[in-house]
Amino acid sequence: MIRQRLRHLVLPLLSSAVLLVLATGAGWLVDGGAGAAGGAAGVALVTFSYALSSLAVAWADSVHPKLVMSVGLTTYITKFLLFGVVMFGVVDAGWGGIRTMAAAMIVATIGWVSAQVWWTFRDHRPQVSTPGD
């Protein structure tokens, strides 16, 4: 039942894989090894974040649709608090890959959202049927 709620993940995950390769290569060209690691980390962090949110919301919807809002908001708040802690820690450490990591996070976010929007507009199947339909 959860699998049906996660059909939309295939295209964004594929676009993230392509962006992972591109961001790693671009990071290498810009800042060497640290840049490559930063590019890869930025794309991986965004991909993990969106996939985790999708899984949490799909699980909540499978348990009871009224849980979706509270689980979704809790997931987003927790993720962004952790992002803030991680980013401040990385900045304080003076790591050389922070610039490419930030750029990769922006590009990966745009890529994920664009892929998901494209999938949504192209998918003409009913999303989830409820009992009694």
Short mmCIF file of N, CA and C in Angstrom, two decimals:
data_model
loop_
_atom_site.label_atom_id
_atom_site.label_comp_id
_atom_site.label_asym_id
_atom_site.label_seq_id
_atom_site.Cartn_x
_atom_site.Cartn_y
_atom_site.Cartn_z
N MET A 1 0.82 -1.19 0.00
CA MET A 1 0.00 0.00 0.00
C MET A 1 0.87 1.26 0.00
N ILE A 2 1.97 1.24 0.73
CA ILE A 2 2.86 2.40 0.75
C ILE A 2 3.54 2.55 -0.61
N ARG A 3 3.86 1.43 -1.25
CA ARG A 3 4.53 1.48 -2.55
C ARG A 3 3.72 2.28 -3.56
N GLN A 4 2.41 2.13 -3.55
CA GLN A 4 1.54 2.87 -4.47
C GLN A 4 1.62 4.37 -4.20
N ARG A 5 1.86 4.75 -2.96
CA ARG A 5 1.95 6.16 -2.60
C ARG A 5 3.32 6.77 -2.94
N LEU A 6 4.26 5.93 -3.33
CA LEU A 6 5.61 6.40 -3.62
C LEU A 6 5.99 6.27 -5.10
N ARG A 7 5.00 6.12 -5.96
CA ARG A 7 5.27 6.01 -7.40
C ARG A 7 6.04 7.21 -7.93
N HIS A 8 5.80 8.34 -7.34
CA HIS A 8 6.42 9.58 -7.83
C HIS A 8 7.92 9.65 -7.57
N LEU A 9 8.48 8.76 -6.77
CA LEU A 9 9.89 8.85 -6.40
C LEU A 9 10.86 8.45 -7.51
N VAL A 10 10.43 7.66 -8.46
CA VAL A 10 11.35 7.12 -9.46
C VAL A 10 12.03 8.23 -10.25
N LEU A 11 11.27 9.13 -10.83
CA LEU A 11 11.85 10.18 -11.66
C LEU A 11 12.74 11.14 -10.86
N PRO A 12 12.31 11.64 -9.69
CA PRO A 12 13.22 12.49 -8.92
C PRO A 12 14.50 11.78 -8.48
N LEU A 13 14.42 10.50 -8.16
CA LEU A 13 15.62 9.76 -7.78
C LEU A 13 16.57 9.61 -8.97
N LEU A 14 16.02 9.37 -10.15
CA LEU A 14 16.85 9.30 -11.35
C LEU A 14 17.51 10.64 -11.65
N SER A 15 16.75 11.72 -11.53
CA SER A 15 17.33 13.04 -11.77
C SER A 15 18.39 13.37 -10.73
N SER A 16 18.19 12.91 -9.51
CA SER A 16 19.19 13.13 -8.47
C SER A 16 20.47 12.35 -8.75
N ALA A 17 20.33 11.15 -9.30
CA ALA A 17 21.52 10.37 -9.65
C ALA A 17 22.34 11.08 -10.73
N VAL A 18 21.66 11.63 -11.72
CA VAL A 18 22.36 12.39 -12.77
C VAL A 18 23.02 13.62 -12.16
N LEU A 19 22.29 14.32 -11.31
CA LEU A 19 22.85 15.52 -10.68
C LEU A 19 24.02 15.18 -9.75
N LEU A 20 23.99 14.02 -9.12
CA LEU A 20 25.09 13.60 -8.27
C LEU A 20 26.38 13.50 -9.07
N VAL A 21 26.29 12.89 -10.24
CA VAL A 21 27.47 12.76 -11.10
C VAL A 21 27.94 14.14 -11.57
N LEU A 22 27.00 14.97 -12.01
CA LEU A 22 27.35 16.30 -12.51
C LEU A 22 27.93 17.19 -11.41
N ALA A 23 27.32 17.16 -10.23
CA ALA A 23 27.79 18.01 -9.13
C ALA A 23 29.16 17.56 -8.63
N THR A 24 29.38 16.27 -8.60
CA THR A 24 30.69 15.76 -8.19
C THR A 24 31.76 16.20 -9.18
N GLY A 25 31.47 16.06 -10.46
CA GLY A 25 32.43 16.49 -11.48
C GLY A 25 32.67 17.98 -11.46
N ALA A 26 31.61 18.76 -11.35
CA ALA A 26 31.76 20.22 -11.30
C ALA A 26 32.51 20.64 -10.06
N GLY A 27 32.22 20.00 -8.94
CA GLY A 27 32.93 20.32 -7.70
C GLY A 27 34.41 20.02 -7.81
N TRP A 28 34.74 18.92 -8.49
CA TRP A 28 36.14 18.57 -8.70
C TRP A 28 36.85 19.64 -9.53
N LEU A 29 36.18 20.10 -10.57
CA LEU A 29 36.78 21.13 -11.43
C LEU A 29 36.96 22.45 -10.70
N VAL A 30 36.04 22.79 -9.82
CA VAL A 30 36.08 24.09 -9.13
C VAL A 30 37.01 24.07 -7.92
N ASP A 31 36.88 23.06 -7.07
CA ASP A 31 37.61 23.05 -5.79
C ASP A 31 38.35 21.75 -5.50
N GLY A 32 38.61 20.95 -6.51
CA GLY A 32 39.36 19.72 -6.29
C GLY A 32 38.56 18.69 -5.51
N GLY A 33 39.26 17.92 -4.70
CA GLY A 33 38.63 16.85 -3.93
C GLY A 33 37.58 17.32 -2.96
N ALA A 34 37.86 18.42 -2.28
CA ALA A 34 36.87 18.96 -1.32
C ALA A 34 35.62 19.42 -2.05
N GLY A 35 35.80 20.00 -3.23
CA GLY A 35 34.66 20.44 -4.02
C GLY A 35 33.83 19.27 -4.51
N ALA A 36 34.51 18.20 -4.92
CA ALA A 36 33.79 17.01 -5.37
C ALA A 36 32.99 16.41 -4.22
N ALA A 37 33.61 16.33 -3.06
CA ALA A 37 32.91 15.81 -1.88
C ALA A 37 31.74 16.72 -1.50
N GLY A 38 31.95 18.03 -1.61
CA GLY A 38 30.87 18.97 -1.31
C GLY A 38 29.71 18.85 -2.27
N GLY A 39 30.02 18.72 -3.57
CA GLY A 39 28.96 18.55 -4.56
C GLY A 39 28.17 17.27 -4.32
N ALA A 40 28.87 16.19 -4.06
CA ALA A 40 28.21 14.92 -3.80
C ALA A 40 27.39 14.98 -2.52
N ALA A 41 27.95 15.58 -1.48
CA ALA A 41 27.23 15.68 -0.20
C ALA A 41 25.98 16.53 -0.33
N GLY A 42 26.06 17.61 -1.08
CA GLY A 42 24.89 18.48 -1.26
C GLY A 42 23.74 17.77 -1.94
N VAL A 43 24.04 17.06 -3.02
CA VAL A 43 22.99 16.33 -3.74
C VAL A 43 22.46 15.19 -2.87
N ALA A 44 23.35 14.48 -2.21
CA ALA A 44 22.93 13.35 -1.36
C ALA A 44 22.04 13.83 -0.21
N LEU A 45 22.38 14.94 0.38
CA LEU A 45 21.59 15.46 1.50
C LEU A 45 20.18 15.84 1.06
N VAL A 46 20.06 16.51 -0.07
CA VAL A 46 18.75 16.89 -0.58
C VAL A 46 17.94 15.66 -0.97
N THR A 47 18.58 14.72 -1.64
CA THR A 47 17.89 13.50 -2.06
C THR A 47 17.39 12.72 -0.85
N PHE A 48 18.25 12.55 0.14
CA PHE A 48 17.85 11.86 1.37
C PHE A 48 16.69 12.58 2.04
N SER A 49 16.76 13.89 2.09
CA SER A 49 15.74 14.69 2.74
C SER A 49 14.37 14.52 2.09
N TYR A 50 14.32 14.68 0.77
CA TYR A 50 13.04 14.54 0.07
C TYR A 50 12.52 13.11 0.12
N ALA A 51 13.39 12.14 -0.02
CA ALA A 51 12.96 10.74 0.04
C ALA A 51 12.42 10.40 1.43
N LEU A 52 13.10 10.89 2.47
CA LEU A 52 12.63 10.65 3.84
C LEU A 52 11.26 11.27 4.06
N SER A 53 11.06 12.48 3.59
CA SER A 53 9.76 13.13 3.72
C SER A 53 8.68 12.33 3.01
N SER A 54 8.97 11.88 1.80
CA SER A 54 7.99 11.10 1.04
C SER A 54 7.64 9.81 1.78
N LEU A 55 8.65 9.14 2.32
CA LEU A 55 8.39 7.90 3.06
C LEU A 55 7.55 8.16 4.31
N ALA A 56 7.86 9.22 5.04
CA ALA A 56 7.13 9.53 6.27
C ALA A 56 5.67 9.86 5.96
N VAL A 57 5.44 10.67 4.94
CA VAL A 57 4.07 11.04 4.58
C VAL A 57 3.31 9.84 4.05
N ALA A 58 3.95 9.00 3.24
CA ALA A 58 3.29 7.80 2.72
C ALA A 58 2.93 6.85 3.86
N TRP A 59 3.84 6.70 4.81
CA TRP A 59 3.53 5.84 5.97
C TRP A 59 2.34 6.40 6.74
N ALA A 60 2.36 7.71 7.02
CA ALA A 60 1.27 8.32 7.77
C ALA A 60 -0.06 8.15 7.04
N ASP A 61 -0.05 8.32 5.73
CA ASP A 61 -1.28 8.17 4.95
C ASP A 61 -1.77 6.74 4.97
N SER A 62 -0.84 5.77 5.02
CA SER A 62 -1.26 4.37 5.06
C SER A 62 -1.85 4.00 6.42
N VAL A 63 -1.40 4.67 7.47
CA VAL A 63 -1.94 4.40 8.80
C VAL A 63 -3.29 5.08 8.97
N HIS A 64 -3.31 6.39 8.73
CA HIS A 64 -4.55 7.16 8.80
C HIS A 64 -4.32 8.50 8.13
N PRO A 65 -5.13 8.86 7.16
CA PRO A 65 -4.91 10.11 6.42
C PRO A 65 -4.84 11.37 7.30
N LYS A 66 -5.48 11.34 8.45
CA LYS A 66 -5.43 12.51 9.33
C LYS A 66 -4.04 12.73 9.94
N LEU A 67 -3.17 11.73 9.87
CA LEU A 67 -1.81 11.87 10.39
C LEU A 67 -0.86 12.59 9.44
N VAL A 68 -1.25 12.71 8.17
CA VAL A 68 -0.35 13.24 7.16
C VAL A 68 0.19 14.62 7.52
N MET A 69 -0.66 15.53 7.92
CA MET A 69 -0.22 16.90 8.22
C MET A 69 0.75 16.93 9.40
N SER A 70 0.41 16.26 10.49
CA SER A 70 1.28 16.32 11.66
C SER A 70 2.61 15.59 11.42
N VAL A 71 2.58 14.45 10.77
CA VAL A 71 3.82 13.72 10.47
C VAL A 71 4.65 14.51 9.47
N GLY A 72 4.02 15.06 8.45
CA GLY A 72 4.74 15.86 7.46
C GLY A 72 5.41 17.08 8.08
N LEU A 73 4.68 17.82 8.88
CA LEU A 73 5.26 19.01 9.52
C LEU A 73 6.37 18.64 10.50
N THR A 74 6.17 17.59 11.26
CA THR A 74 7.21 17.15 12.19
C THR A 74 8.48 16.73 11.44
N THR A 75 8.29 16.03 10.34
CA THR A 75 9.44 15.61 9.54
C THR A 75 10.18 16.82 8.99
N TYR A 76 9.46 17.78 8.42
CA TYR A 76 10.10 18.97 7.85
C TYR A 76 10.82 19.79 8.91
N ILE A 77 10.20 19.99 10.05
CA ILE A 77 10.83 20.77 11.12
C ILE A 77 12.10 20.08 11.60
N THR A 78 12.02 18.78 11.82
CA THR A 78 13.19 18.02 12.28
C THR A 78 14.32 18.08 11.26
N LYS A 79 13.99 17.89 9.98
CA LYS A 79 15.01 17.91 8.93
C LYS A 79 15.70 19.27 8.87
N PHE A 80 14.94 20.33 8.88
CA PHE A 80 15.56 21.64 8.73
C PHE A 80 16.34 22.07 9.97
N LEU A 81 15.92 21.62 11.14
CA LEU A 81 16.73 21.86 12.33
C LEU A 81 18.07 21.13 12.21
N LEU A 82 18.03 19.88 11.76
CA LEU A 82 19.27 19.12 11.57
C LEU A 82 20.13 19.73 10.47
N PHE A 83 19.50 20.19 9.39
CA PHE A 83 20.27 20.88 8.33
C PHE A 83 21.00 22.08 8.89
N GLY A 84 20.31 22.87 9.70
CA GLY A 84 20.94 24.05 10.29
C GLY A 84 22.12 23.68 11.16
N VAL A 85 21.96 22.68 12.01
CA VAL A 85 23.05 22.25 12.88
C VAL A 85 24.24 21.76 12.06
N VAL A 86 23.96 20.93 11.04
CA VAL A 86 25.03 20.40 10.20
C VAL A 86 25.74 21.53 9.45
N MET A 87 24.97 22.42 8.85
CA MET A 87 25.58 23.49 8.05
C MET A 87 26.41 24.43 8.94
N PHE A 88 25.91 24.78 10.10
CA PHE A 88 26.71 25.62 11.00
C PHE A 88 27.99 24.91 11.43
N GLY A 89 27.89 23.61 11.68
CA GLY A 89 29.07 22.84 12.05
C GLY A 89 30.09 22.78 10.93
N VAL A 90 29.62 22.61 9.71
CA VAL A 90 30.52 22.55 8.56
C VAL A 90 31.17 23.91 8.31
N VAL A 91 30.39 24.97 8.43
CA VAL A 91 30.94 26.32 8.24
C VAL A 91 31.98 26.63 9.31
N ASP A 92 31.68 26.27 10.56
CA ASP A 92 32.63 26.52 11.66
C ASP A 92 33.92 25.72 11.49
N ALA A 93 33.83 24.57 10.86
CA ALA A 93 35.02 23.73 10.66
C ALA A 93 35.93 24.28 9.57
N GLY A 94 35.39 25.19 8.74
CA GLY A 94 36.19 25.78 7.67
C GLY A 94 36.49 24.83 6.53
N TRP A 95 35.60 23.89 6.28
CA TRP A 95 35.79 22.89 5.22
C TRP A 95 35.76 23.56 3.86
N GLY A 96 36.63 23.16 2.96
CA GLY A 96 36.75 23.76 1.64
C GLY A 96 35.63 23.42 0.68
N GLY A 97 34.81 22.43 0.98
CA GLY A 97 33.76 22.03 0.07
C GLY A 97 32.41 22.66 0.34
N ILE A 98 32.36 23.60 1.28
CA ILE A 98 31.08 24.18 1.66
C ILE A 98 30.42 24.94 0.52
N ARG A 99 31.23 25.62 -0.29
CA ARG A 99 30.67 26.42 -1.39
C ARG A 99 30.00 25.51 -2.42
N THR A 100 30.66 24.44 -2.81
CA THR A 100 30.05 23.54 -3.79
C THR A 100 28.92 22.73 -3.17
N MET A 101 28.99 22.47 -1.88
CA MET A 101 27.89 21.78 -1.22
C MET A 101 26.63 22.64 -1.25
N ALA A 102 26.77 23.91 -0.94
CA ALA A 102 25.61 24.81 -0.95
C ALA A 102 25.04 24.94 -2.36
N ALA A 103 25.90 25.09 -3.35
CA ALA A 103 25.43 25.20 -4.73
C ALA A 103 24.74 23.91 -5.17
N ALA A 104 25.30 22.78 -4.81
CA ALA A 104 24.70 21.49 -5.16
C ALA A 104 23.35 21.31 -4.48
N MET A 105 23.22 21.79 -3.26
CA MET A 105 21.93 21.69 -2.57
C MET A 105 20.86 22.50 -3.30
N ILE A 106 21.23 23.68 -3.78
CA ILE A 106 20.27 24.51 -4.52
C ILE A 106 19.87 23.83 -5.82
N VAL A 107 20.86 23.37 -6.57
CA VAL A 107 20.58 22.72 -7.86
C VAL A 107 19.80 21.43 -7.65
N ALA A 108 20.15 20.65 -6.65
CA ALA A 108 19.45 19.39 -6.40
C ALA A 108 18.00 19.63 -5.98
N THR A 109 17.76 20.68 -5.23
CA THR A 109 16.39 21.01 -4.83
C THR A 109 15.56 21.38 -6.05
N ILE A 110 16.12 22.22 -6.91
CA ILE A 110 15.41 22.60 -8.13
C ILE A 110 15.19 21.37 -9.02
N GLY A 111 16.20 20.52 -9.12
CA GLY A 111 16.08 19.31 -9.92
C GLY A 111 15.01 18.36 -9.40
N TRP A 112 14.99 18.15 -8.08
CA TRP A 112 14.02 17.24 -7.49
C TRP A 112 12.60 17.77 -7.69
N VAL A 113 12.40 19.03 -7.36
CA VAL A 113 11.06 19.61 -7.48
C VAL A 113 10.60 19.62 -8.94
N SER A 114 11.49 19.97 -9.85
CA SER A 114 11.14 19.98 -11.28
C SER A 114 10.74 18.58 -11.76
N ALA A 115 11.50 17.58 -11.35
CA ALA A 115 11.19 16.20 -11.76
C ALA A 115 9.85 15.76 -11.17
N GLN A 116 9.60 16.13 -9.94
CA GLN A 116 8.35 15.72 -9.31
C GLN A 116 7.16 16.45 -9.95
N VAL A 117 7.32 17.73 -10.27
CA VAL A 117 6.25 18.47 -10.94
C VAL A 117 5.98 17.87 -12.32
N TRP A 118 7.05 17.58 -13.06
CA TRP A 118 6.89 16.99 -14.39
C TRP A 118 6.15 15.67 -14.28
N TRP A 119 6.55 14.82 -13.33
CA TRP A 119 5.89 13.53 -13.15
C TRP A 119 4.41 13.73 -12.81
N THR A 120 4.12 14.67 -11.92
CA THR A 120 2.75 14.90 -11.48
C THR A 120 1.86 15.31 -12.65
N PHE A 121 2.35 16.18 -13.50
CA PHE A 121 1.55 16.61 -14.64
C PHE A 121 1.43 15.55 -15.72
N ARG A 122 2.35 14.62 -15.79
CA ARG A 122 2.31 13.56 -16.79
C ARG A 122 1.54 12.32 -16.32
N ASP A 123 1.35 12.15 -15.02
CA ASP A 123 0.67 10.99 -14.47
C ASP A 123 -0.83 11.23 -14.47
N HIS A 124 -1.55 10.41 -15.21
CA HIS A 124 -3.00 10.61 -15.32
C HIS A 124 -3.79 9.54 -14.59
N ARG A 125 -3.09 8.74 -13.79
CA ARG A 125 -3.79 7.70 -13.04
C ARG A 125 -4.30 8.30 -11.73
N PRO A 126 -5.36 7.74 -11.20
CA PRO A 126 -5.81 8.19 -9.87
C PRO A 126 -4.69 7.92 -8.86
N GLN A 127 -4.49 8.81 -7.93
CA GLN A 127 -3.37 8.69 -7.00
C GLN A 127 -3.56 7.58 -5.98
N VAL A 128 -4.56 7.68 -5.16
CA VAL A 128 -4.80 6.68 -4.13
C VAL A 128 -6.31 6.53 -4.01
N SER A 129 -6.77 5.31 -4.08
CA SER A 129 -8.20 5.11 -3.92
C SER A 129 -8.51 4.90 -2.44
N THR A 130 -9.61 5.43 -2.02
CA THR A 130 -10.03 5.28 -0.62
C THR A 130 -11.14 4.24 -0.55
N PRO A 131 -11.29 3.62 0.59
CA PRO A 131 -12.37 2.64 0.73
C PRO A 131 -13.71 3.30 0.44
N GLY A 132 -14.52 2.63 -0.34
CA GLY A 132 -15.85 3.15 -0.66
C GLY A 132 -15.91 3.83 -2.01
N ASP A 133 -14.75 3.99 -2.69
CA ASP A 133 -14.77 4.62 -4.02
C ASP A 133 -15.27 3.65 -5.07
#
